[in-house]
């Protein structure tokens, strides 16, 4: 038969010019059958039916009640049917004809003649499907879920897709079905996530997040809906924000690490709720020259150079803020005297000339006087500004030497000093809003070991949440009350809390109590919790202690915001351990998508529900809330690791990376339980691991896959199990992974089936470590699936 149809010449070349060569399926080969049926192809090949036999249908009238019978026909002989007629067979081999009763008066037989040697009488219709039916079902060829497997490569060409040879049939069909909608989202974060999902089909789905360089994000959760988390700030100078705090007027202070090569220094930045940085007005220039463009300016005093700001807290009533910075040790700074900006004069004041200062968008033209010193000119200009409306209603100008300091009359400064213009003989240089003074409580006074969060109480005391130990050791959590009054430090009082295992966040409630987000044991799958502490007695309450573990999705609560007395919003990073292990930073015990959760304390037990999209965050560090319900989140991206310089690339424009975390310990055994049969309410299966039996109830109506998923939830919610193991399921297979570093590695495993549900145990991966001296005549035994394998040793 022709390998390519002549019909191609009637179609645009763009449809077939990239067809694969002959013998591979293509548009040209697909059209050949149509050409043969409709106009014919002179290829000398006949259209055959079935097995080339000629079928003869015989229907006979009979008397009485006919009986079904079997007639053996021998070549060259006649065989009588029930009605008395005979049939002469001219074939070469015997065959059997089944004669069936159709009704009371007929018998029907199908006789096959001229069949090939040794053929049997099976499936003897031998007819083609009608052409009309073939045409009616052609649409199935173009459906990714209905087309035959051998058509998939051809169908992929229709949507400009090259299938990955590593994909299985499900992945191939799935991507063909979804690729057109993916094209519509090309270049977008959701589109990339959808494409990555194709590669994420595995026994345990990995945690895939796209770091598109978003440093500050926002969300406004609403009851009964998942809130989107759009990026508010993606550009520098923010690089890797570690902490944040909000003042009473809505500005947000953010402590950022900058880059580790010094191109962007660690600093404290202040942003408006719209994401605008504070800017220095730049250096003035004589018209028509253009003044130096404004540039972002940190909110810390110019003389304070930070190394690694890890905690920040605003004390709005006392118009100051506190920052904890890590150099060789932790130092607590008190920043005060916030100002709108400073205008520094240099050169010679000259009568007839003037300078221009724009504050809050309003320009003020200030005349000069020949003979004035810079101090005198600054004093004269300050007096002019203070007597000029609208400046005098919102700001105060103070002359300090040859400079003018501008402050607000009430509240913190806005980002208001936007422009200065110099004259011929007098140059003006401006700085933007910032705290102008600081006090270092050195030594450090608190004896901090590992501070993770900070807030300021009603008395103006900084409260520091200190882990009390390095991450390689068990925590010794304490809240350190730093005694500060009127800016004067007088000591610290430390309150220890042995109940808090892995503190990550802290916030002060309107009632005066303190909330602490606790990530729990980092070597287990036990859920995180929230502690409430009463500072009047320093008593502690577990707010989520009554929540069943299966109903608590919290893993790493890095931020908590109070909505009202009974409702909280919790930012969760989704990783356990939260701080990457340098040895295996991308293999973790729990790999869950970061998200915001709503906690309802008005019911007992409290409920925890997902409140946001799960694919906007990477490594969220902190969260604050606005009075209108808007949340602001700082995200540092993954911490720097060996061979992974996150801070450096996050300082570059238009960068993104895909960060993948795998759940489980690849070096530990992976036990599996395959479920088959029918789950039935009232029955149960038993999984025994490490000598502990876990009885798992079944539910009528569940498929084995649904039952496996339900059992995973039940196992992970059991304290004795989650202390050493993590369960996961893929279809009807339940997998059990041991927690890295636990004594659970390599323990015994068994299952017990129920009446209707069969459990089959397996070991997907195991490691046997040999130590000592192999000796001829001795042997070791490995039991796999209850079968012992005796392995001989050899001396030497």
Steps between C-alpha positions, in 0.01 A plus 500: 500500500618856432676650802382855438161615372468712185239700686779707658525706182152636572602622848717799602864398528523635855288204612730229371843638410642396838350150493732220613646274228303199362423206727440747784148616564425837338228700331597343166469146632177578682337615173591181310202298631263781405646521150467124456140498617383808312694504172722195522873447499637275227723296724385147408389427854147371548287600791462182701238400753574301809711191417418487124228237549174516305210509739168326417196549717254206490151527648271198485135445575433204723204322643433479866738640762855516365796425723838662496758262366860468395574358155841359416575556133763287332645602164331330205208367706150613563365570844132507577342783690202449723258589220636223289700701246867440444804719429801394292825656623785540256760627740821325593465474877219396730304768679221528750182693424280614784133498410282714722124508548362842413131436564262209503519438127855594388861402538788724400855395418801699383715305258853612430662382181846522343673585822872477540658182626472429871272797564237463765146624491522803729369853468361406165319821405811630321336823384633856505335775702283708264683799351237731647578371850872541443452863397267565794767386747793684341464774761645259755834517320525868591420459868806470725315266734332289224758470225695171478840502666680480166331825389633711792822616334305601190233680705770688694624651173161667453566707815870567430612267776800270520424223748768413752608135456509465878128574536264211553172474308303694762747789492499501120122514480480758780743744344334474156165575662632798696768651279274744311378658825864509615593691186245764597684541832848492351736728689281507809561341836174292493590370154843389614353331806255310280781377276718401796212293636543263205850414624393479864317168472679277750437265790526803725416829336787746552454857620552722197517877543601767251716776643421791269689745720197623696628651823188663641154358432149577618168321543152573632339174612121482504285236672419208274748592225866448418680835487751570224848607613635745239850646510524860621877544472729292278782744437807602695609641740307226679685172448438253784265652761518328837258688724234770495289721722221754447453843659169663590476693172540196277865521403690171507858465622696214344840366602684373192828305464604664174756308295784303650748662260432849636345649185177561696559547870283355777257768608171598656254617235167674541224447245153645463202266476525551124854364498678837452849534647630807675713704262770755544422810294844484344754775440375827360624651174491846346226531234476403220703202624292218647555422869630157595212254492360384834628167625371256764625580847497278810302616799784445743739779601773558242766418760350161585629218280314174553640154434195272517175644640301203629225663708324837487218649708342847485412685822254755358394665830865587572584582135784250479585154378720211609727288281701190590809467280746213480870574460723285716223508758144630516462872572174677579466853357244765589435734208339839570447857376328428172525779246362576156848579370799731514609769253870582524629833364846548351658786306429874535158660548448779245229765487279463194533127493276241663469132574192282467382229742195288416324348801189287461492601135491874574811702390630772733730763343749634757694823438869535585685792657855602417723491803307231684695206628354159424371479858336842471343414165369168634352683804333760277356234270368296795317810630353564152379144466343495846303815412381375162174316442441211443846409632430637848185288542677164461875545542768665710835619363796517739838650411798296612827654389490530122205262467123505537333201666133453413272304731125445515288675762325173587553135418785345304638673194360437157709459187465872439834668420501432127712770330769761554629749240831680549601850390818621334696562819317285754474120472228298672520130586210309654451176686167323535294401804676299769561458870778744576635355826556161656603340828685169511427284801838331470664200659210397410288574808260217430749217457307392193591166345263463204230774486221422254237772560435819693210725599450798734255480790272772632768624741748553214714198585642298211403133541745268324410140414829312537545136399774485761717255306643446156291298256726198543383474863165475674347841562490674837231746404452816702335839462748765604343818640744785430449770762508832311344823631545837332764346280704390800582132540492358854522122457315191378263244641488159329196272509571141396244270331601136481176421314603699192705274274590699187386867518469682168267796557348725764230767510330710766121474521274799573419337835869522594569128477780364281463245220793277405509282187673171584621273215523201736764226473698543181575127476135392493175560314314621809302817407598845617303685766430847640569595861331786684696655787356729767779748590332588830569148629714361216270198483478315169209335314508276192227649277498204261557217746144370458519495120541144364832471322324396181317836503809714562688583177745743663867414453712816542302806622725793412240772552180551703250787465199551726172568316290526815478335841400166347663494157863487391683482170816290491775511239651154455823422311408134457847352558623265770777558590445871442870580483664294224742224591823583310552129438164447326333841466239387248393178673275571797261320731199712403487682167176696493411806290537828695168674563282703737262316733199629694469386862157520664528494879126555556426128466630201693723358380627793289487461123786569259417560135697601195442871429724574203641372176793266555724598210618851567757462779844340518650544846279747690661656805249733661153652467323813627140615466332826399184625672295433184593131508784516248801285583858581401753217472876512457661211314876452498517216251694190596798575730847491347638149478820349369485552125178700521551876543140609541578855615721570200257398229204661679680832461502461119209612280235265363624184671307190595583152617310180574562367851410134555481325835453125528328350801662207677847365562644327190752312710233345721280200418168567332235247599192463283154356551294420191123497555273282287144385538207691651521723810209422731371698796545305822812327377858617539851430389804496727843644420772400743820699491776502757298259714205741527168397341285769338139395442357685202124511446344445158206685344245347265495680168869591505716379218834347609667829398258705712549264791879528469476881510276487808741266676790735423316779682426273796858375530661846477262622770611231743772631733688170543510455120588857400787512750690257280321475168320684223226335290401585144292335230506461124184340365427184697855483644574636847869583560668535839822702527713520812599840635867589431720446801243300695555150632211386280723424203500132409235382746258209447183544301186290456134518399178313581215497249127514569225283349440717194819704468831331427824667615832409338820627661817583313834671548571750227849600613732403782861546595705239684823637645784250563756548773756268654701228324360254239608142584476185290261250652281770646199662340244776537124470454272759342125451532294659222129435478533236774748306284850456651799532270819344634808678369846343542801703606858477372812559704705783361 
